[in-house]
Short mmCIF file of C-alpha atoms and ligand atoms in Angstrom, two decimals:
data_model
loop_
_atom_site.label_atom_id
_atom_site.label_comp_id
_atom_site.label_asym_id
_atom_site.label_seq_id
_atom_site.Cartn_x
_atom_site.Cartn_y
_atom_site.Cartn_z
CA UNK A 1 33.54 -76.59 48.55
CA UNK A 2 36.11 -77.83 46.12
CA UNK A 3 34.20 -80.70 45.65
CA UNK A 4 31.16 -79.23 45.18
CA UNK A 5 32.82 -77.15 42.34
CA UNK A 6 34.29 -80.39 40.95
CA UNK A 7 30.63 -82.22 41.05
CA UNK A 8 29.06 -78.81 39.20
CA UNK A 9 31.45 -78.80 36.31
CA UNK A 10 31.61 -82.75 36.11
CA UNK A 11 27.79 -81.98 35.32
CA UNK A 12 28.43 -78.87 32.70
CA UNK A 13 30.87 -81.15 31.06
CA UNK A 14 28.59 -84.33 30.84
CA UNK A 15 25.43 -82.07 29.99
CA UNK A 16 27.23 -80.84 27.07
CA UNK A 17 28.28 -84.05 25.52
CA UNK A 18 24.97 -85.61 26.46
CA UNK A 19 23.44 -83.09 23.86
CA UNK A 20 25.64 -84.07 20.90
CA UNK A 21 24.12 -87.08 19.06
CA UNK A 22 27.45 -89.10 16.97
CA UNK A 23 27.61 -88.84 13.46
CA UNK A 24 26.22 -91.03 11.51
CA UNK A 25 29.62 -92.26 10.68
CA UNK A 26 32.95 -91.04 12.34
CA UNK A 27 35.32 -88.72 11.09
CA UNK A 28 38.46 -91.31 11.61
CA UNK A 29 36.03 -93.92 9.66
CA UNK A 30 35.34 -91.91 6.89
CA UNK A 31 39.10 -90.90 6.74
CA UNK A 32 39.95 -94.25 6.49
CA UNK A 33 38.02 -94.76 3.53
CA UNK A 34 38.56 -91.70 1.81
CA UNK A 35 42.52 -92.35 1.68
CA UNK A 36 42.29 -95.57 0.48
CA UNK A 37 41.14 -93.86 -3.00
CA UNK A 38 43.75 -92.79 -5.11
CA UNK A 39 43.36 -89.31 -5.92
CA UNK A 40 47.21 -87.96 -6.66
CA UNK A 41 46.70 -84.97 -9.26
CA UNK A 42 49.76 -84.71 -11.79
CA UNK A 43 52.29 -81.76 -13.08
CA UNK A 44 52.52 -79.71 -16.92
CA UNK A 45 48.80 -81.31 -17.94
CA UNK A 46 46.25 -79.22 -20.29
CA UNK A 47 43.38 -80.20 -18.46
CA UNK A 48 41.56 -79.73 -15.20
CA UNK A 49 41.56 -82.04 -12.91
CA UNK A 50 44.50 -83.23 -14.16
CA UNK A 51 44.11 -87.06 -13.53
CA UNK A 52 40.55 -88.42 -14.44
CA UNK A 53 41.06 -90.69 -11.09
CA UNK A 54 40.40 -87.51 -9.02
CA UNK A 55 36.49 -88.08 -10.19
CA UNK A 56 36.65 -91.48 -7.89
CA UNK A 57 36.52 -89.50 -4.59
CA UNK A 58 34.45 -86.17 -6.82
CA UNK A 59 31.74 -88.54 -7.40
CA UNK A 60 31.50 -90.31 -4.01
CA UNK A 61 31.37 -87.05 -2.10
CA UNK A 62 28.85 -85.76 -4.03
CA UNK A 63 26.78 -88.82 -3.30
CA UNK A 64 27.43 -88.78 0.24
CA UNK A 65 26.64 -84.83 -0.16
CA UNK A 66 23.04 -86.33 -1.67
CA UNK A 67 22.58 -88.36 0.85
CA UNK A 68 23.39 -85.93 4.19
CA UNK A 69 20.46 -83.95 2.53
CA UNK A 70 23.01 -81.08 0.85
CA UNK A 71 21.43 -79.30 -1.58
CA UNK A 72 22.23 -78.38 -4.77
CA UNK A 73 24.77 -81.04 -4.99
CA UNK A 74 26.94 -81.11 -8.30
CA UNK A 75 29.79 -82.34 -9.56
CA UNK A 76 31.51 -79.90 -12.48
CA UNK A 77 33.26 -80.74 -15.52
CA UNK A 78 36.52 -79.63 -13.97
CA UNK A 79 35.91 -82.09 -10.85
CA UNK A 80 34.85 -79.62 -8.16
CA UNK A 81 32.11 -80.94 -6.15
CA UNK A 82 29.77 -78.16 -4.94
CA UNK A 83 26.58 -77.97 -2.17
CA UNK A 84 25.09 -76.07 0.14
CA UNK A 85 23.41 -77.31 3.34
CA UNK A 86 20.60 -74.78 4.14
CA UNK A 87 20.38 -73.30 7.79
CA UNK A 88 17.95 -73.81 10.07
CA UNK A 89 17.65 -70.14 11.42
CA UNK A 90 13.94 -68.44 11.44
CA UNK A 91 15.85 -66.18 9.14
CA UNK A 92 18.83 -67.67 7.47
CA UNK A 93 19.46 -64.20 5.60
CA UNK A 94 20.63 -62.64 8.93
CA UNK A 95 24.04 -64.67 8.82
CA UNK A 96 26.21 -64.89 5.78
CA UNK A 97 26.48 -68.04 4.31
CA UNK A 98 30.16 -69.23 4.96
CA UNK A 99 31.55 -72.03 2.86
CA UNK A 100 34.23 -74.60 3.73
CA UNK A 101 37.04 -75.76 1.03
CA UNK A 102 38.80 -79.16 1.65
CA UNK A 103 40.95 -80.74 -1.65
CA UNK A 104 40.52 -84.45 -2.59
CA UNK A 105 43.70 -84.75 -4.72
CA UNK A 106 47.56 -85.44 -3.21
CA UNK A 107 50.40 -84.74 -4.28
CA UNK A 108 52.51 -85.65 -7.31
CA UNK A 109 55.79 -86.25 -5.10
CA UNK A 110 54.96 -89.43 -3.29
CA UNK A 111 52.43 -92.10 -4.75
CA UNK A 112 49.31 -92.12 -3.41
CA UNK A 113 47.96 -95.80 -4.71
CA UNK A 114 47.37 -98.37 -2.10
CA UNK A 115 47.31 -96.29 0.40
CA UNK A 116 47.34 -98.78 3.81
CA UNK A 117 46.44 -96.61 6.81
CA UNK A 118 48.24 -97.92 10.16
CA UNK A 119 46.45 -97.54 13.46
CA UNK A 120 49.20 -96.67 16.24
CA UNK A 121 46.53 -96.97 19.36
CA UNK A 122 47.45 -95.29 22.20
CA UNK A 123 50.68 -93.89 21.30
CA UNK A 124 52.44 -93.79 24.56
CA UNK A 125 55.64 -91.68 23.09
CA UNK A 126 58.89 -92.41 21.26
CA UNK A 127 59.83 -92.49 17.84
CA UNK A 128 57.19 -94.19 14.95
CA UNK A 129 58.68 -96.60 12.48
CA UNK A 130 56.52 -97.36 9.36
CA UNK A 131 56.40 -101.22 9.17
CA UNK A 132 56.70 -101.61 5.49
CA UNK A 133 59.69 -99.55 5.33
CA UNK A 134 61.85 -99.55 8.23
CA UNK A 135 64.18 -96.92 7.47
CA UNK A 136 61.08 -93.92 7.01
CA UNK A 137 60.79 -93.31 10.87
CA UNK A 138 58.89 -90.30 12.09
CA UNK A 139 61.25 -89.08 14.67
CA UNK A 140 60.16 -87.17 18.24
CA UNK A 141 63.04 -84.90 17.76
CA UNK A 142 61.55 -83.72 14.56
CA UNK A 143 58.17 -83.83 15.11
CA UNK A 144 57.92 -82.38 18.90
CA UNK A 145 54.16 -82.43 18.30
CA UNK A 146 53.97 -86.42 19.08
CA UNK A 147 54.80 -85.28 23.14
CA UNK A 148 50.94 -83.80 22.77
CA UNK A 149 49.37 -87.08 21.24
CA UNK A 150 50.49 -89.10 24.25
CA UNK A 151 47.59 -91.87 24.34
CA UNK A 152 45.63 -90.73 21.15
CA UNK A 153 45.27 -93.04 18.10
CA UNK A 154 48.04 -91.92 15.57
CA UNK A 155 47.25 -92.70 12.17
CA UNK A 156 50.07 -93.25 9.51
CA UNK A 157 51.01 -94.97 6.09
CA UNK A 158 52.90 -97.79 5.75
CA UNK A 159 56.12 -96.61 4.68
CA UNK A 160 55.73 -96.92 1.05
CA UNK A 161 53.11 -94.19 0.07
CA UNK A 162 51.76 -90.48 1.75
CA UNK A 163 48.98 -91.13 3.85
CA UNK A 164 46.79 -89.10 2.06
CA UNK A 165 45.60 -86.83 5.11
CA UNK A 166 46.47 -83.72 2.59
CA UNK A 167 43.84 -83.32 2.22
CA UNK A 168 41.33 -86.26 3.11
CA UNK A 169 41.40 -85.57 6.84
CA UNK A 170 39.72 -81.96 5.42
CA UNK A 171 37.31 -83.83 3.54
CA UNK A 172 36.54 -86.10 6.36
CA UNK A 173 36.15 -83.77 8.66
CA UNK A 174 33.82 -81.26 6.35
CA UNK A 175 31.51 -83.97 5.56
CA UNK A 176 31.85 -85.05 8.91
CA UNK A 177 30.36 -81.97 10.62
CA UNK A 178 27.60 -81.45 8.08
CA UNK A 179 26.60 -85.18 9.07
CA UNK A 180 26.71 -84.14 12.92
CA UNK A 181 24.88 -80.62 12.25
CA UNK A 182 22.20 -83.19 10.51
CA UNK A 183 21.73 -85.30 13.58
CA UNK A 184 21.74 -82.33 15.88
CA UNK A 185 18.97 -79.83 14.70
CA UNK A 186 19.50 -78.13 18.12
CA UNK A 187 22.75 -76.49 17.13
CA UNK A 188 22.17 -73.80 14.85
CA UNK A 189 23.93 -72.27 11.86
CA UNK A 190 23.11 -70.06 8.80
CA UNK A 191 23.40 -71.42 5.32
CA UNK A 192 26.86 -73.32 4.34
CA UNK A 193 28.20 -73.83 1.23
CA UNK A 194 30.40 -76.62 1.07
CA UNK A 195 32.85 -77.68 -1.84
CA UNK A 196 35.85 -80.38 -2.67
CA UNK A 197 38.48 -79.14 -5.11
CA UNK A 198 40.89 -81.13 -7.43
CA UNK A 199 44.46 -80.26 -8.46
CA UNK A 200 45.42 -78.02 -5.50
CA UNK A 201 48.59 -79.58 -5.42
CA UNK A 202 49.29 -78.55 -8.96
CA UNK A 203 47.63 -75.50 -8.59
CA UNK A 204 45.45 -75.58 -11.07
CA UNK A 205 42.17 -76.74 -10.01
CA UNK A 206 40.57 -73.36 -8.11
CA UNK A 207 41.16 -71.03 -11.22
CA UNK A 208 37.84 -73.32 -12.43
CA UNK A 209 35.96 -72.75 -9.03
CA UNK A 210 32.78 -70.92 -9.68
CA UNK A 211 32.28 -68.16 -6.83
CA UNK A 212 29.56 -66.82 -8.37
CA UNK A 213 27.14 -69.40 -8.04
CA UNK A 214 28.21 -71.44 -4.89
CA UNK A 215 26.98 -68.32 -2.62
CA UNK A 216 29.12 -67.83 0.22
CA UNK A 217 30.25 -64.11 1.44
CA UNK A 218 33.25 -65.82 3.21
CA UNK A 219 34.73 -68.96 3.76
CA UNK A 220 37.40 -70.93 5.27
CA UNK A 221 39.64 -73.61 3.38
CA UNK A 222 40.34 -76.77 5.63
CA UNK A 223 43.92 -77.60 4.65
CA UNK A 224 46.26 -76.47 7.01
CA UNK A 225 48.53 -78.49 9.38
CA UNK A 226 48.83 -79.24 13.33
CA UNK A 227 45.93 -78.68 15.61
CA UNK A 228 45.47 -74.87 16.18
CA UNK A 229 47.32 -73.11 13.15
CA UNK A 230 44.93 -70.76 11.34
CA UNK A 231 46.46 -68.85 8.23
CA UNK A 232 45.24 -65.31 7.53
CA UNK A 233 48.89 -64.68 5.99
CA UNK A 234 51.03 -65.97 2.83
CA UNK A 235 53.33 -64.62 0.83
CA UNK A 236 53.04 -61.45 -1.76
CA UNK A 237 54.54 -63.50 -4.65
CA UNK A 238 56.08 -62.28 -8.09
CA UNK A 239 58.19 -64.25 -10.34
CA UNK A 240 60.85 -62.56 -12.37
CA UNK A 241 62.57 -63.53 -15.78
CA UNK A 242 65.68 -62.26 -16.58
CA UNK A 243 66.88 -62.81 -20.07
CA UNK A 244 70.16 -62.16 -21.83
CA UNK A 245 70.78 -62.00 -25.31
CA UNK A 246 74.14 -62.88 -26.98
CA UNK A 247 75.19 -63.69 -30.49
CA UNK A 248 76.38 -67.32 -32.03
CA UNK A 249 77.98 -68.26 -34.42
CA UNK A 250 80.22 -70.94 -35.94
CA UNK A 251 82.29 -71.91 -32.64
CA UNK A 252 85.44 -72.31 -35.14
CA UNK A 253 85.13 -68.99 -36.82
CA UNK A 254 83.57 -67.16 -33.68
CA UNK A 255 86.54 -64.86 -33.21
CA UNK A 256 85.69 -61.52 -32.74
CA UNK A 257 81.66 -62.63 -33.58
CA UNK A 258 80.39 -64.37 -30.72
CA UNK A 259 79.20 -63.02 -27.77
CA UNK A 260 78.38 -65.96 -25.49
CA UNK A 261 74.95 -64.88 -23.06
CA UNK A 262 75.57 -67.55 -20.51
CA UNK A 263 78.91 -65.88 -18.78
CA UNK A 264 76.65 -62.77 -18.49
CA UNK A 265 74.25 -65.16 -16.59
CA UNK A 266 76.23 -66.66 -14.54
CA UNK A 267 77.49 -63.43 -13.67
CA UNK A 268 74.31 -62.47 -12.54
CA UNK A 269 73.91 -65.36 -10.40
CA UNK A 270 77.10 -65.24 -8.72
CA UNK A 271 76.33 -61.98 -8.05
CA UNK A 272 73.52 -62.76 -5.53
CA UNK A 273 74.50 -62.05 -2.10
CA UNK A 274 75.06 -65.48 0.16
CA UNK A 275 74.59 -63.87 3.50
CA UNK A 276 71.07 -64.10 5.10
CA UNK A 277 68.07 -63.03 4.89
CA UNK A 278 68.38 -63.50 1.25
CA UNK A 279 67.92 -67.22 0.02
CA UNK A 280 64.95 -69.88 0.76
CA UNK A 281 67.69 -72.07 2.65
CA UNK A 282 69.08 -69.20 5.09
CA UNK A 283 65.27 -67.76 5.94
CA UNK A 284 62.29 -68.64 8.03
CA UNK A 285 59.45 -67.04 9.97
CA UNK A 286 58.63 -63.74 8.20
CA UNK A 287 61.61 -63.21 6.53
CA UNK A 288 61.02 -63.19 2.37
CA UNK A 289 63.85 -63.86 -0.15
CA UNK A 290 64.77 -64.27 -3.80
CA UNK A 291 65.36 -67.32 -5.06
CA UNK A 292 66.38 -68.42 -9.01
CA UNK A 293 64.61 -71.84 -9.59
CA UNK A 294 65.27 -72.06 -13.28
CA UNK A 295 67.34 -71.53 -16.19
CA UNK A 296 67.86 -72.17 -19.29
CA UNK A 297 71.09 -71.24 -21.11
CA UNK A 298 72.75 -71.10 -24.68
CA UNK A 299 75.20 -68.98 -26.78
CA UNK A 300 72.70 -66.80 -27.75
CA UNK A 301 69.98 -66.47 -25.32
CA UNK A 302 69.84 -67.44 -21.58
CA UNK A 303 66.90 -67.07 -19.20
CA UNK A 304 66.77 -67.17 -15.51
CA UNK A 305 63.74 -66.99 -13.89
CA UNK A 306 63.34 -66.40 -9.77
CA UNK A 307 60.96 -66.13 -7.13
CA UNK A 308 60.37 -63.59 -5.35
CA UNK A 309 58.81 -63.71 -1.79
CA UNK A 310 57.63 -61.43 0.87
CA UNK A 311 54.73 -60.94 3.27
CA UNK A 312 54.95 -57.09 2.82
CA UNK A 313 54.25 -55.52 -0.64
CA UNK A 314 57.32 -53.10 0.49
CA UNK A 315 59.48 -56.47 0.82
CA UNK A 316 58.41 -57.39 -2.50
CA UNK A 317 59.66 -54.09 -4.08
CA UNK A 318 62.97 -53.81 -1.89
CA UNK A 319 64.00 -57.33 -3.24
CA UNK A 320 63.05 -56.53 -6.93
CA UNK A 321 64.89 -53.45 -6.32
CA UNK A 322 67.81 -55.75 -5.35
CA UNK A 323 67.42 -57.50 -8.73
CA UNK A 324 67.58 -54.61 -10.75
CA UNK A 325 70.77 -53.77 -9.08
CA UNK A 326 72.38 -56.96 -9.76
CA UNK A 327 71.17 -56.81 -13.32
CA UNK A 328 72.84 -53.35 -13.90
CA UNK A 329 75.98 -54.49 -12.51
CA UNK A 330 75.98 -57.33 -15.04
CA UNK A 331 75.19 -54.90 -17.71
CA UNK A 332 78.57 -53.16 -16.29
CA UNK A 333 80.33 -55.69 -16.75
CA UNK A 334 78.80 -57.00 -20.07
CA UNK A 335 77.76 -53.98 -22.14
CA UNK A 336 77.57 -56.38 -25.25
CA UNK A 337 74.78 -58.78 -23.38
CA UNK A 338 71.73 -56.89 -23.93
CA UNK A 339 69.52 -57.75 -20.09
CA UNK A 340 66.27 -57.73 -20.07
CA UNK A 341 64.33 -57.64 -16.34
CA UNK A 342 60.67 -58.26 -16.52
CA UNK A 343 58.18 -59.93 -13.51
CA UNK A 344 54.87 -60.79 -12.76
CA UNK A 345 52.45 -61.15 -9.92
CA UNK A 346 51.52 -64.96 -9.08
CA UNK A 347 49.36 -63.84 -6.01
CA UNK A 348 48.87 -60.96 -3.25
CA UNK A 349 49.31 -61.71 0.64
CA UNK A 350 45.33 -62.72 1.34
CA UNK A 351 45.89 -60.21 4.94
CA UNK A 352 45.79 -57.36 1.82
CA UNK A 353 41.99 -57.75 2.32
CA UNK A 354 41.72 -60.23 5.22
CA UNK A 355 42.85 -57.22 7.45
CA UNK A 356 39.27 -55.92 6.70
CA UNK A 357 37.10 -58.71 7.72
CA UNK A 358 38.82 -59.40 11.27
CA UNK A 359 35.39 -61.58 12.61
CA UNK A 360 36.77 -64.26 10.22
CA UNK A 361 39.86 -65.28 12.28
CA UNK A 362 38.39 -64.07 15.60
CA UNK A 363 35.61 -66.38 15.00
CA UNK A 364 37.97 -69.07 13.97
CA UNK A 365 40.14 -68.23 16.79
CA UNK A 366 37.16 -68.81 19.21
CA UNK A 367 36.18 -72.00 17.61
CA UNK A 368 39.38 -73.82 18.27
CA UNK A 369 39.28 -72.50 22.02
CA UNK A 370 35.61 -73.92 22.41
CA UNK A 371 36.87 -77.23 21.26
CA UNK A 372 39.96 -76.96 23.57
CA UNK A 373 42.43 -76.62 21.03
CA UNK A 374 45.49 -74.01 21.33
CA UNK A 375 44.80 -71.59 18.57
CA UNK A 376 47.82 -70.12 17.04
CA UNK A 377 48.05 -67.44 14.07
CA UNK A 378 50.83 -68.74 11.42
CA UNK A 379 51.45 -67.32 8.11
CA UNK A 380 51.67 -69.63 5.46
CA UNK A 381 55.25 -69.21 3.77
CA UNK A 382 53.39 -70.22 0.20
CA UNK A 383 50.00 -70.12 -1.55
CA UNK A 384 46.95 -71.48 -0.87
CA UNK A 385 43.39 -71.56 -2.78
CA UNK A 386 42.60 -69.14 -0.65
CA UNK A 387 45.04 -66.88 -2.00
CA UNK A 388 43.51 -67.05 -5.36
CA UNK A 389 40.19 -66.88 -3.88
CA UNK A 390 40.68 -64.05 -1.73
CA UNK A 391 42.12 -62.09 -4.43
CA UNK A 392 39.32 -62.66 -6.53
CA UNK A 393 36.69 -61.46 -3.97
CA UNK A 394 36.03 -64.40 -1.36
CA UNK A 395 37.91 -63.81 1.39
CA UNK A 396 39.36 -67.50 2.79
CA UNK A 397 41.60 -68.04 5.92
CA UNK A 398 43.18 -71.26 6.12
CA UNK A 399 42.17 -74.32 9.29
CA UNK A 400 44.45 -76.34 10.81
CA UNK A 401 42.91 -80.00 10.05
CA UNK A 402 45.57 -81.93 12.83
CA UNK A 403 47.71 -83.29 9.72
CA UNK A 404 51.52 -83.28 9.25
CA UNK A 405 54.36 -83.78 7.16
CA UNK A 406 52.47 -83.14 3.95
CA UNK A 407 53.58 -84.38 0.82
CA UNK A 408 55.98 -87.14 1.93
CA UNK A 409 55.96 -90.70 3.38
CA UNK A 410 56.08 -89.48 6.61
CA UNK A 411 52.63 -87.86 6.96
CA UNK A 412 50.28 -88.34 10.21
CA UNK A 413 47.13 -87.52 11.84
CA UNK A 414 45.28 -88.54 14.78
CA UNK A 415 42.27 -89.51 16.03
CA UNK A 416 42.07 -86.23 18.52
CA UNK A 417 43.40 -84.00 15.37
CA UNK A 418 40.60 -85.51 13.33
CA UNK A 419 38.01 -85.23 15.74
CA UNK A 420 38.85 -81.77 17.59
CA UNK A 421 39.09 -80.34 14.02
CA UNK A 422 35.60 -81.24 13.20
CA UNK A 423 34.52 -79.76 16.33
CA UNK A 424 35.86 -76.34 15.60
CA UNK A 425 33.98 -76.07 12.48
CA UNK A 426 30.41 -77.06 14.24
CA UNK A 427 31.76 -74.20 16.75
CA UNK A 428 32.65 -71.98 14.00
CA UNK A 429 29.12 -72.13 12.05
CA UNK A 430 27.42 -71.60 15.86
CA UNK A 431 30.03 -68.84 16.28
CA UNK A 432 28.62 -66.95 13.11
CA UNK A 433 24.86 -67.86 13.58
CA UNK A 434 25.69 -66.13 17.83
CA UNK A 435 27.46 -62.92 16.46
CA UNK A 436 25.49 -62.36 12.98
CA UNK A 437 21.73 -62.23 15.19
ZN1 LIG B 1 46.70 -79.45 1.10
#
């Protein structure tokens, strides 16, 4: 009997893979090629993209776009390469068109130029050092997510740049699935719209992204870390500027004149409290905090300016609330020092309206199963596009893409991150074609 059972799902499995043609190209190949293009996006420029480079990869993807048969391929003058790859449903208006984000740029903290990718086949455990540079080691201890890539391909720089996989493996694995859907008419989907963004990094880059006219009701941004972790969650953020205003003068006829802002600031900030859950360095998880970033101080005027971060709007009022009671105790103390307490909203928790549209994470959710990943639901203790996005009417949940360590010499994927990744997005467009009918 247990045999028999054995033989029957032996079959399932090998009729199911026997139906998916290959891409025309793989997803680790094309990630391979895509990193070795230098793409980093810079800080404080006037103009979007922010590096001309970031065109290199704009241009190429658009080509490769062309050539998948996307339509309505273009490339704007900001760098944001748009298409839309039309479904093959007797009636593609029954589903809504669902669009996929990846970003070609990387970051401005670690070069990204001669980018060598290193091939670690068939990891079989322990720690990774990076040949060109033997002291950046990716360590089990801090990565405990190398004990699941036991005999996958690990992928890697060489010690001396990122690797890029913020967020090329996204890219790959985008164009990647539209190339599979294209050699596999028998899986069906509704219309997709499909765009590369520069400047995420920087933010920057999505403020240009036309909604409008790329078409889709919802969509998903493919930028997220280990395999599993969707984000429906960031932060509620505001950003507050405190300013205190003094009076100079002549420091060697000052008596009795001056009134020197900066001891009222550093009042203020000595004034914060020290004990958790207060400060970016004592939190975690879901806890929020305050946190001053910036200053800038003289006789007669100093500015501090601090972040403030919660997932609940309520957290984001109890902690301003807490900086309007340090303020007034400075003005106690300083009635001279005239305070003034003023913040602004950088961008709203996307679950504000995500909480709405609960078939976008389910679906995702079940995608990740059907490709026999793990899914796990982890808010994102930043920003994303999809923050801006969502707040501006398309509602976008963040996919893992199998990456990690962003931003630093010590980033990897995988072959299995790649490659499972790109199977929970064929799943996902399936998934909304199955429940949309
Ligand atoms: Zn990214």
């Amino acid at each position: 009997m247990r045999s028999l059972c054995l033989l029957i799902v032996l079959c399932a499995l090998t009729s199911v893979h026997a139906q998916i043609k290959p891409p025309s190209e793989s997803v680790m190949d094309r990630f391979l090629r895509y990193v070795k293009i230098d793409t980093q996006s810079a800080e404080d420029q006037n103009t979007v993209p922010s590096t001309k480079k970031q065109f290199d990869l704009a241009n190429l993807l658009a080509k490769e776009l062309k050539d998948l048969g996307v339509r309505n391929v273009r490339v704007s003058e900001f760098g944001i390469v748009y298409g839309m790859v039309p479904g093959n449903l007797p009636d593609n208006s029954k589903v809504p068109t669902i669009g996929f984000i990846a970003h070609m740029d990387t970051s401005p903290a670690v070069s990204g130029a001669n980018v060598k990718a290193i091939i670690h086949k068939n990891y079989q455990g322990g720690d990774i050092v990076l040949p060109s540079d033997k002291t950046q080691v990716i360590t089990v201890d801090k990565n405990p997510d190398l004990k699941n890539l036991i005999g996958d391909d690990i992928i890697t720089a060489d010690g001396t740049t990122l690797l890029g996989s913020d967020d090329k493996s996204g890219c790959a694995e985008v164009m990647t699935m539209i190339d599979t859907l294209r050699s596999n008419p028998q899986i069906k989907h509704g219309n997709i719209a499909v765009a590369f963004t520069p400047d995420e990094e920087v933010g920057g880059g999505i403020e240009k992204f036309d909604i409008q006219n790329w078409g889709a009701k919802f969509a998903y941004t493919v930028d997220g870390e280990q395999l599993g972790d969707i984000s429906n969650e960031t932060w509620s953020a505001r950003t507050a500027t405190v300013t205190f205003h003094g009076k100079n003068t002549h420091p060697g006829t000052a008596k009795g004149i001056m009134i020197n802002s900066m001891y009222a600031a550093g009042d203020f900030l000595s004034n914060f409290p020290a004990e958790a859950p207060n400060r970016p360095e004592t939190t975690e998880g879901r806890v929020g905090f305050v946190h001053p970033y910036s200053s800038n101080m003289t006789e007669e005027t100093s500015t501090i300016k601090i972040l403030v971060r919660d997932f609940d709007l309520s957290g984001v009022a109890a902690k301003e609330e807490l900086l309007k009671q340090i303020v007034a105790k400075t003005r106690a103390k300083y009635p001279q020092v005239k305070i003034d307490y003023d913040s602004k909203l950088g961008y709203l928790n996307m679950k504000e309206v995500l909480k709405d549209y609960p078939q976008l994470t389910d679906y995702a959710i079940e995608a990740a199963k059907r490709a026999g990943v793990t899914p796990e639901i982890r808010p994102i203790r930043g920003g994303t596009d999809g923050s801006n996005l969502t707040a501006r009417g398309l509602p976008t949940p963040n996919l893992f893409t199998g990456g990690h360590n962003f931003h630093g010499k010590l980033e990897f994927n995988s072959r299995k991150g790649l490659e499972k990744s790109t199977d929970t997005l064929i799943n996902l467009v399936q998934i909304w074609a199955e429940r949309s009918k």
